[in-house]
Amino acid sequence: MQVDSRYQPRNIESRWYQFWLDQGLFRSTPDKEKQAYTIVIPPPNVTGVLHMGHMLNNTLQDVLIRRARMQGKEACWVPGTDHASIATEAKVVQKLKEEGTSKEELGREAFLEKAWEWKEQYGGIILEQLKKLGASCDWERTRFTMEPELSAAVEDVFIDLYDKGLIYRGVRMVNWDPKGRTALSDDEVIHKEVDSKLYYINYPIEGTEDHIAIATVRPETIMADAAICVHPEDERYRHLIGKNAVIPLIDRSIPILSDEYVDPEFGTGCLKVTPAHDLNDYEIGLRHSLPVIDLLDDSGRLNEKAVIHVGSDRFVARKAIGKELEETGYLLRTEDYRTKVGCSERTDAVVEPRLSTQWFLKMEDLAQPALENVMNDRVRLHPSKFKNMYRNWMENVRDWCISRQLWWGHRIPAWYDENGRIVAARNEQEARKKFKDTFGEDPKQLRQDEDVLDTWFSSWLWPISVFDPKVFRSGQPNEELSYYFPTSDLVTAPEILFFWVARMIMAGYEWMDDLPFKNVYLTGIVRDKKGRKMSKSLGNSPDPLELIDRFGADAVRTGMLFSSPAGNDLLYDEQLVEQGRNFANKIWNAFRLVDGWKEDEQASTGKVEQEANEWFSNRLAAAKEELEQAYASFRIADALMILYRLIWDDFCSWYLEAMKPKSGAMDPSSLNAVRGHFDELLKLLHPFMPFLTEELWHALSVEERVDKSICRSEYPEGTSWAHASLEKFMVTEELITAIRAQRSQRGISPKEPLDLVFKGEGQFYEHMLVKLANIKSLKEGGKTSSGQVGIRVKQLEFHLDLGAFSDSGEDREKLIKERDYLMGFLRSVEAKLSNKRFVEGAPADVVERERMKQKDAQAKIDAIGRELNE
């Protein structure tokens, strides 16, 4: 099979991807004769389009799944999307606004019809984009968290937990998203540092001319104040305890109380207590039985309880009230103040603490097995540094607020009768039966709860529900769940370690009494080369599809992985993708070189070819062992770099150069060896660069392949290897490099043959040395003339005869400088070895390495002395 003279990804990527799909090569079905290897994709939001984080995450998953498939495992990668309640509803609401209407005008049913229309039109975009990347998902298994079967599973889980007494309804202070108009769990709130102002405000003391000053960053909430608190031991204000203060602008009287929560050192030492708008104030209010005045509506605007500025946005009101306080003389001063505010992870709106009736899931008992089995490494986090963070969160877990005030999502399957009594049921008919069984009477009226469940309440079931949505009701796993669960590896981001990963582990133990996956690979955040998080607003986030179009998918995949160690942020630089493209070109050109070599049946294998094949066979075997170690510890970027150096340096720069025939033809045995090594390299590289390797794998074979595709071919197994062979080549490589450096320094053409003599202990590949360094004569012996320059490698001394090209004065000066350096190095090593505490306390192998350094340095110093005739 002929290939183009230049590697052009566009010409091959769509062709091979369609081939893989047509041949069903990504399809997986349970096979009890094979070991299952399963990955479930972290379902991207149905609103999403491919960004650089998706590129990294899904490239890593594809590397793992393709390798497992080649290892003969029944590899199953399940794709799908998440309904993303808040994000999707926001998209549809915006679209309706552009059309001149609103969800309230449409009503719930009509709005949901619009939402489903939007999902059908835009919801599959990101999965189609993943195909461009080469993602080898079993697309026939594609799931959506709101498809009927998975929705039924969510209802079953809610009912099960409610009936167990783990789900309850209550009034709590929750995080309220005024933009999304819904409650959020603590985990959905991102705290950001912002520049703010601290307002110092005077409150008159009722019936006197005195004032008491407070400091607040939220003057717009003073109308909801229920008290002013001071510390009971604060002498400045003890005389005011029990009196009343008057709220500026609205003249409402509030008590002055004492409470130990107050920090006398902050601000003025006086705290305005606003129970409806601060969690700590709410707790103080409970202790002192204070009224709760909520002056904000669900969109963050002041309501009628505010008395003034009714209908104003909270931030607009803040400025206006600050100005009024100044004009009326109540504002003492303002100070610039750096503070943290909570923001919605989805909408980025500043979150409001708000008292609200919500549904909660008790977490304490569910969290115990999820904590225990991560800490004992049944579920392994990679890197393990995240275990402490995980433990801290799980040991302080709070009840999960699972209700959201939205329409798009899984409607809560809770039903109320006319007396406010509740049952959890799948439909009205079942609810009526439950009311009769529970309360002994038929309800006159029934209504379903208006809220929907938190999006994570469906995705925490993902590793189970994608295989058997009915198991939550039946309790009996089907064939697929029994075979594929627990899944093998999960690749995700650290920021959803608690949102999603911890909860999936809880679900696994609650309904399957088992872990949901064995390993969790935590990627870093993709940042630009300045360390900034990529965002549209900064304009520093490249379009992944445009990158694929310019450089090819394989170049983008490798470019992303060149600097992405697990758990550490990736500093993206387009030069990394260019490096990936250069790597692809290197391999392509290497194939074209080998493809041009012809077979000479009359020729026999030469000494150079024997040495080169002995070395590279061992080098390849050693690299496979390194690869296995890297994969086992989830150092995927390291695995790629092992292959990169193996192919670029060892295979292309050394092995092919040694094997290259002078006439363009070589003996059959040697040519088969080259092709065999190339074949193994392509297989090892396939998980990282699937398109390039598929194209060249087919082109490399002179006969029809048994396997349809490289992705179903057998992954190269590890073999034993001889360390001595690698040592011999290290000496050979160092020597050839030194000889080439001498040629370059002195302007000696590579075509000019030179003589070389050597002596000492050690081995090297003589015939490879002669060919690659262009040595005319290689003899054993010592220095024979002043025109020879010495080269020391390990315990060997070499003398390169430069003849007319030598410069004895300059050479002598270099040798003296080198000896001075070595003598200084030797003194530092000997000082360490003369330290009794080091020799007796350090590990034996460390001490032995120092002794080898001492021996090597002394040998080189002695050799230089002989070179200088001293």
CSV table of N, CA, C and O in Angstrom, one decimal, residues 38-127:
chain,number,residue,atom,x,y,z
A,38,THR,N,-14.0,-1.5,31.5
A,38,THR,CA,-15.1,-0.6,31.3
A,38,THR,C,-14.7,0.8,31.8
A,38,THR,O,-14.2,1.0,32.8
A,39,ILE,N,-15.1,1.8,30.9
A,39,ILE,CA,-15.0,3.2,31.3
A,39,ILE,C,-16.4,3.8,31.0
A,39,ILE,O,-16.9,3.6,29.9
A,40,VAL,N,-16.9,4.6,31.9
A,40,VAL,CA,-18.1,5.4,31.6
A,40,VAL,C,-17.6,6.9,31.4
A,40,VAL,O,-16.9,7.4,32.3
A,41,ILE,N,-18.1,7.5,30.4
A,41,ILE,CA,-17.6,8.9,30.1
A,41,ILE,C,-18.2,9.8,31.1
A,41,ILE,O,-19.4,9.6,31.5
A,42,PRO,N,-17.5,10.8,31.7
A,42,PRO,CA,-18.2,11.8,32.5
A,42,PRO,C,-19.1,12.6,31.5
A,42,PRO,O,-18.6,13.2,30.6
A,43,PRO,N,-20.4,12.4,31.7
A,43,PRO,CA,-21.3,12.9,30.6
A,43,PRO,C,-21.2,14.4,30.5
A,43,PRO,O,-21.6,15.1,31.5
A,44,PRO,N,-20.8,14.9,29.4
A,44,PRO,CA,-20.8,16.4,29.2
A,44,PRO,C,-22.2,17.0,29.2
A,44,PRO,O,-23.2,16.3,28.8
A,45,ASN,N,-22.3,18.2,29.5
A,45,ASN,CA,-23.6,18.9,29.5
A,45,ASN,C,-24.2,18.8,28.1
A,45,ASN,O,-23.5,19.0,27.1
A,46,VAL,N,-25.5,18.6,28.0
A,46,VAL,CA,-26.1,18.6,26.7
A,46,VAL,C,-26.0,20.0,26.0
A,46,VAL,O,-26.1,20.1,24.8
A,47,THR,N,-25.7,21.0,26.8
A,47,THR,CA,-25.5,22.3,26.2
A,47,THR,C,-24.1,22.5,25.7
A,47,THR,O,-23.8,23.6,25.1
A,48,GLY,N,-23.2,21.6,25.9
A,48,GLY,CA,-21.8,21.8,25.7
A,48,GLY,C,-21.3,21.7,24.3
A,48,GLY,O,-21.9,21.0,23.5
A,49,VAL,N,-20.2,22.3,24.1
A,49,VAL,CA,-19.4,22.1,22.8
A,49,VAL,C,-18.0,21.8,23.3
A,49,VAL,O,-17.6,22.2,24.4
A,50,LEU,N,-17.2,21.2,22.4
A,50,LEU,CA,-15.9,20.7,22.8
A,50,LEU,C,-15.0,21.8,23.2
A,50,LEU,O,-14.8,22.8,22.5
A,51,HIS,N,-14.4,21.7,24.4
A,51,HIS,CA,-13.3,22.7,24.8
A,51,HIS,C,-12.1,21.9,25.1
A,51,HIS,O,-12.0,20.7,25.1
A,52,MET,N,-11.0,22.6,25.5
A,52,MET,CA,-9.7,22.0,25.7
A,52,MET,C,-9.7,21.0,26.9
A,52,MET,O,-9.0,20.0,26.8
A,53,GLY,N,-10.5,21.2,27.9
A,53,GLY,CA,-10.7,20.3,29.0
A,53,GLY,C,-11.2,19.0,28.5
A,53,GLY,O,-10.8,17.9,28.9
A,54,HIS,N,-12.3,19.0,27.7
A,54,HIS,CA,-12.9,17.8,27.1
A,54,HIS,C,-11.8,17.1,26.3
A,54,HIS,O,-11.7,15.8,26.3
A,55,MET,N,-11.0,17.8,25.5
A,55,MET,CA,-10.0,17.2,24.7
A,55,MET,C,-9.0,16.4,25.5
A,55,MET,O,-8.7,15.2,25.2
A,56,LEU,N,-8.5,17.0,26.6
A,56,LEU,CA,-7.6,16.3,27.5
A,56,LEU,C,-8.2,15.0,28.1
A,56,LEU,O,-7.7,13.9,28.1
A,57,ASN,N,-9.4,15.3,28.7
A,57,ASN,CA,-10.1,14.2,29.4
A,57,ASN,C,-10.4,13.0,28.5
A,57,ASN,O,-10.2,11.8,28.9
A,58,ASN,N,-11.0,13.3,27.4
A,58,ASN,CA,-11.4,12.2,26.5
A,58,ASN,C,-10.2,11.6,25.7
A,58,ASN,O,-10.3,10.4,25.4
A,59,THR,N,-9.1,12.3,25.5
A,59,THR,CA,-7.9,11.7,25.0
A,59,THR,C,-7.4,10.7,25.9
A,59,THR,O,-7.0,9.5,25.5
A,60,LEU,N,-7.3,11.0,27.2
A,60,LEU,CA,-6.9,10.1,28.2
A,60,LEU,C,-7.7,8.8,28.3
A,60,LEU,O,-7.2,7.7,28.3
A,61,GLN,N,-9.0,9.0,28.2
A,61,GLN,CA,-9.9,7.8,28.2
A,61,GLN,C,-9.7,7.0,27.0
A,61,GLN,O,-9.7,5.7,27.1
A,62,ASP,N,-9.5,7.6,25.9
A,62,ASP,CA,-9.3,6.8,24.6
A,62,ASP,C,-8.0,6.1,24.6
A,62,ASP,O,-8.0,4.9,24.1
A,63,VAL,N,-7.0,6.7,25.2
A,63,VAL,CA,-5.7,5.9,25.3
A,63,VAL,C,-5.9,4.7,26.1
A,63,VAL,O,-5.5,3.6,25.7
A,64,LEU,N,-6.6,4.8,27.3
A,64,LEU,CA,-6.8,3.6,28.1
A,64,LEU,C,-7.7,2.6,27.5
A,64,LEU,O,-7.4,1.4,27.6
A,65,ILE,N,-8.8,3.0,26.8
A,65,ILE,CA,-9.7,2.0,26.2
A,65,ILE,C,-9.1,1.3,25.0
A,65,ILE,O,-9.3,0.1,24.8
A,66,ARG,N,-8.4,2.1,24.2
A,66,ARG,CA,-7.7,1.4,23.0
A,66,ARG,C,-6.7,0.4,23.4
A,66,ARG,O,-6.6,-0.7,22.8
A,67,ARG,N,-5.9,0.7,24.4
A,67,ARG,CA,-4.9,-0.2,24.9
A,67,ARG,C,-5.5,-1.5,25.4
A,67,ARG,O,-5.1,-2.6,25.1
A,68,ALA,N,-6.6,-1.3,26.2
A,68,ALA,CA,-7.3,-2.5,26.8
A,68,ALA,C,-7.9,-3.3,25.7
A,68,ALA,O,-7.8,-4.6,25.8
A,69,ARG,N,-8.4,-2.7,24.7
A,69,ARG,CA,-9.0,-3.4,23.5
A,69,ARG,C,-8.0,-4.3,22.8
A,69,ARG,O,-8.2,-5.4,22.5
A,70,MET,N,-6.8,-3.7,22.7
A,70,MET,CA,-5.7,-4.4,22.0
A,70,MET,C,-5.1,-5.5,22.9
A,70,MET,O,-4.5,-6.5,22.4
A,71,GLN,N,-5.3,-5.4,24.2
A,71,GLN,CA,-4.8,-6.4,25.1
A,71,GLN,C,-5.8,-7.6,25.2
A,71,GLN,O,-5.5,-8.6,26.0
A,72,GLY,N,-6.8,-7.6,24.4
A,72,GLY,CA,-7.8,-8.7,24.3
A,72,GLY,C,-8.9,-8.6,25.4
A,72,GLY,O,-9.6,-9.6,25.5
A,73,LYS,N,-9.0,-7.5,26.1
A,73,LYS,CA,-10.1,-7.3,27.0
A,73,LYS,C,-11.3,-6.9,26.3
A,73,LYS,O,-11.3,-6.4,25.2
A,74,GLU,N,-12.5,-7.2,26.9
A,74,GLU,CA,-13.7,-6.7,26.3
A,74,GLU,C,-13.9,-5.3,26.8
A,74,GLU,O,-14.5,-5.0,27.8
A,75,ALA,N,-13.4,-4.4,25.9
A,75,ALA,CA,-13.3,-3.0,26.3
A,75,ALA,C,-14.6,-2.3,25.9
A,75,ALA,O,-15.1,-2.3,24.7
A,76,CYS,N,-15.2,-1.6,26.9
A,76,CYS,CA,-16.5,-0.9,26.7
A,76,CYS,C,-16.4,0.5,27.2
A,76,CYS,O,-16.2,0.7,28.4
A,77,TRP,N,-16.5,1.4,26.3
A,77,TRP,CA,-16.5,2.9,26.7
A,77,TRP,C,-17.9,3.4,26.4
A,77,TRP,O,-18.3,3.5,25.3
A,78,VAL,N,-18.6,3.7,27.5
A,78,VAL,CA,-20.0,4.2,27.4
A,78,VAL,C,-20.1,5.7,27.3
A,78,VAL,O,-19.7,6.4,28.2
A,79,PRO,N,-20.6,6.2,26.1
A,79,PRO,CA,-20.8,7.7,26.0
A,79,PRO,C,-22.2,8.1,26.5
A,79,PRO,O,-23.1,7.3,26.7
A,80,GLY,N,-22.3,9.4,26.6
A,80,GLY,CA,-23.7,10.0,26.9
A,80,GLY,C,-23.6,11.4,27.3
A,80,GLY,O,-22.5,12.0,27.4
A,81,THR,N,-24.7,12.0,27.5
A,81,THR,CA,-24.7,13.4,27.9
A,81,THR,C,-25.6,13.6,29.2
A,81,THR,O,-26.5,12.8,29.4
A,82,ASP,N,-25.4,14.7,29.8
A,82,ASP,CA,-26.1,15.1,31.1
A,82,ASP,C,-27.1,16.2,30.7
A,82,ASP,O,-26.8,17.1,29.9
A,83,HIS,N,-28.3,16.1,31.3
A,83,HIS,CA,-29.4,17.1,30.9
A,83,HIS,C,-29.1,18.5,31.5
A,83,HIS,O,-29.7,19.4,31.0
A,84,ALA,N,-28.2,18.6,32.5
A,84,ALA,CA,-27.8,19.9,32.9
A,84,ALA,C,-28.9,20.9,33.2
A,84,ALA,O,-29.1,21.8,32.4
A,85,SER,N,-29.6,20.7,34.3
A,85,SER,CA,-30.9,21.4,34.5
A,85,SER,C,-30.7,22.9,34.4
A,85,SER,O,-31.4,23.6,33.6
A,86,ILE,N,-29.7,23.5,35.2
A,86,ILE,CA,-29.6,24.9,35.3
A,86,ILE,C,-29.1,25.5,33.9
A,86,ILE,O,-29.7,26.4,33.4
A,87,ALA,N,-28.1,24.9,33.3
A,87,ALA,CA,-27.5,25.4,32.1
A,87,ALA,C,-28.5,25.3,30.9
A,87,ALA,O,-28.7,26.2,30.2
A,88,THR,N,-29.2,24.2,30.8
A,88,THR,CA,-30.1,24.0,29.7
A,88,THR,C,-31.3,24.9,29.8
A,88,THR,O,-31.8,25.5,28.9
A,89,GLU,N,-31.9,25.0,31.1
A,89,GLU,CA,-33.0,25.9,31.2
A,89,GLU,C,-32.7,27.3,30.9
A,89,GLU,O,-33.5,28.0,30.3
A,90,ALA,N,-31.5,27.7,31.3
A,90,ALA,CA,-31.0,29.1,31.0
A,90,ALA,C,-30.9,29.3,29.5
A,90,ALA,O,-31.3,30.4,29.0
A,91,LYS,N,-30.5,28.3,28.7
A,91,LYS,CA,-30.4,28.4,27.3
A,91,LYS,C,-31.8,28.6,26.7
A,91,LYS,O,-32.0,29.4,25.8
A,92,VAL,N,-32.7,27.8,27.1
A,92,VAL,CA,-34.1,27.8,26.6
A,92,VAL,C,-34.8,29.1,27.0
A,92,VAL,O,-35.5,29.7,26.1
A,93,VAL,N,-34.6,29.5,28.2
A,93,VAL,CA,-35.2,30.8,28.6
A,93,VAL,C,-34.7,31.9,27.8
A,93,VAL,O,-35.5,32.8,27.4
A,94,GLN,N,-33.4,31.9,27.5
A,94,GLN,CA,-32.8,33.0,26.7
A,94,GLN,C,-33.4,33.0,25.3
A,94,GLN,O,-33.7,34.0,24.7
A,95,LYS,N,-33.6,31.8,24.7
A,95,LYS,CA,-34.2,31.6,23.4
A,95,LYS,C,-35.6,32.1,23.4
A,95,LYS,O,-36.0,32.8,22.4
A,96,LEU,N,-36.4,31.8,24.4
A,96,LEU,CA,-37.7,32.3,24.5
A,96,LEU,C,-37.8,33.8,24.6
A,96,LEU,O,-38.6,34.5,24.0
A,97,LYS,N,-36.8,34.4,25.4
A,97,LYS,CA,-36.7,35.8,25.5
A,97,LYS,C,-36.5,36.5,24.1
A,97,LYS,O,-37.1,37.5,23.8
A,98,GLU,N,-35.6,35.9,23.3
A,98,GLU,CA,-35.4,36.4,22.0
A,98,GLU,C,-36.6,36.3,21.1
A,98,GLU,O,-36.7,37.1,20.2
A,99,GLU,N,-37.5,35.3,21.4
A,99,GLU,CA,-38.7,35.2,20.6
A,99,GLU,C,-39.8,36.0,21.2
A,99,GLU,O,-41.0,35.9,20.7
A,100,GLY,N,-39.6,36.8,22.3
A,100,GLY,CA,-40.6,37.7,22.8
A,100,GLY,C,-41.5,37.0,23.8
A,100,GLY,O,-42.6,37.5,24.0
A,101,THR,N,-41.2,35.9,24.4
A,101,THR,CA,-42.0,35.3,25.3
A,101,THR,C,-41.2,34.8,26.5
A,101,THR,O,-40.0,35.1,26.6
A,102,SER,N,-41.8,34.0,27.5
A,102,SER,CA,-41.1,33.6,28.6
A,102,SER,C,-41.7,32.2,29.0
A,102,SER,O,-42.7,31.8,28.6
A,103,LYS,N,-41.0,31.5,29.9
A,103,LYS,CA,-41.4,30.2,30.4
A,103,LYS,C,-42.7,30.3,31.2
A,103,LYS,O,-43.6,29.4,31.1
A,104,GLU,N,-42.9,31.4,31.9
A,104,GLU,CA,-44.1,31.6,32.7
A,104,GLU,C,-45.3,31.8,31.8
A,104,GLU,O,-46.4,31.3,32.1
A,105,GLU,N,-45.1,32.5,30.7
A,105,GLU,CA,-46.2,32.7,29.7
A,105,GLU,C,-46.6,31.4,29.0
A,105,GLU,O,-47.8,31.1,28.8
A,106,LEU,N,-45.6,30.5,28.8
A,106,LEU,CA,-45.9,29.3,28.1
A,106,LEU,C,-46.5,28.2,29.0
A,106,LEU,O,-47.4,27.5,28.6
A,107,GLY,N,-46.1,28.2,30.3
A,107,GLY,CA,-46.5,27.2,31.2
A,107,GLY,C,-45.6,26.0,31.2
A,107,GLY,O,-44.8,25.8,30.2
A,108,ARG,N,-45.7,25.1,32.2
A,108,ARG,CA,-44.7,24.1,32.3
A,108,ARG,C,-44.6,23.1,31.1
A,108,ARG,O,-43.6,22.8,30.6
A,109,GLU,N,-45.8,22.6,30.7
A,109,GLU,CA,-45.8,21.6,29.7
A,109,GLU,C,-45.3,22.1,28.4
A,109,GLU,O,-44.5,21.5,27.7
A,110,ALA,N,-45.7,23.3,28.0
A,110,ALA,CA,-45.3,23.9,26.7
A,110,ALA,C,-43.8,24.2,26.8
A,110,ALA,O,-43.1,24.1,25.8
A,111,PHE,N,-43.3,24.7,28.0
A,111,PHE,CA,-41.9,25.0,28.1
A,111,PHE,C,-41.1,23.7,27.9
A,111,PHE,O,-40.0,23.8,27.3
A,112,LEU,N,-41.5,22.6,28.5
A,112,LEU,CA,-40.8,21.4,28.4
A,112,LEU,C,-40.7,20.9,27.0
A,112,LEU,O,-39.7,20.3,26.5
A,113,GLU,N,-41.8,21.1,26.2
A,113,GLU,CA,-41.8,20.8,24.8
A,113,GLU,C,-40.7,21.6,24.1
A,113,GLU,O,-39.9,21.0,23.2
A,114,LYS,N,-40.6,22.9,24.4
A,114,LYS,CA,-39.6,23.7,23.8
A,114,LYS,C,-38.2,23.2,24.2
A,114,LYS,O,-37.2,23.2,23.4
A,115,ALA,N,-38.0,22.8,25.5
A,115,ALA,CA,-36.7,22.4,25.9
A,115,ALA,C,-36.3,21.1,25.2
A,115,ALA,O,-35.1,20.9,24.9
A,116,TRP,N,-37.2,20.2,25.1
A,116,TRP,CA,-36.9,18.9,24.3
A,116,TRP,C,-36.5,19.2,22.9
A,116,TRP,O,-35.6,18.6,22.3
A,117,GLU,N,-37.2,20.2,22.3
A,117,GLU,CA,-36.9,20.6,20.9
A,117,GLU,C,-35.5,21.1,20.8
A,117,GLU,O,-34.7,20.8,19.9
A,118,TRP,N,-35.1,21.9,21.8
A,118,TRP,CA,-33.8,22.5,21.9
A,118,TRP,C,-32.8,21.4,22.0
A,118,TRP,O,-31.7,21.4,21.3
A,119,LYS,N,-33.0,20.4,22.9
A,119,LYS,CA,-32.1,19.3,23.2
A,119,LYS,C,-31.9,18.5,21.9
A,119,LYS,O,-30.8,18.1,21.6
A,120,GLU,N,-33.0,18.2,21.2
A,120,GLU,CA,-32.9,17.4,20.0
A,120,GLU,C,-32.1,18.1,18.9
A,120,GLU,O,-31.4,17.5,18.1
A,121,GLN,N,-32.2,19.4,18.9
A,121,GLN,CA,-31.5,20.2,17.8
A,121,GLN,C,-30.0,20.4,18.2
A,121,GLN,O,-29.1,20.2,17.3
A,122,TYR,N,-29.7,20.6,19.5
A,122,TYR,CA,-28.3,21.0,19.8
A,122,TYR,C,-27.6,20.0,20.7
A,122,TYR,O,-26.4,20.0,20.9
A,123,GLY,N,-28.4,19.1,21.3
A,123,GLY,CA,-27.8,18.2,22.4
A,123,GLY,C,-26.8,17.2,22.0
A,123,GLY,O,-26.0,16.8,22.8
A,124,GLY,N,-26.7,16.8,20.7
A,124,GLY,CA,-25.7,15.8,20.3
A,124,GLY,C,-24.4,16.4,19.7
A,124,GLY,O,-23.5,15.6,19.3
A,125,ILE,N,-24.3,17.7,19.7
A,125,ILE,CA,-23.1,18.3,19.1
A,125,ILE,C,-21.8,17.8,19.6
A,125,ILE,O,-20.9,17.4,18.9
A,126,ILE,N,-21.7,17.8,20.9
A,126,ILE,CA,-20.4,17.5,21.6
A,126,ILE,C,-20.0,16.1,21.3
A,126,ILE,O,-18.8,15.8,21.1
A,127,LEU,N,-20.9,15.2,21.2
A,127,LEU,CA,-20.6,13.8,21.0
A,127,LEU,C,-20.1,13.6,19.5
A,127,LEU,O,-19.1,12.8,19.3
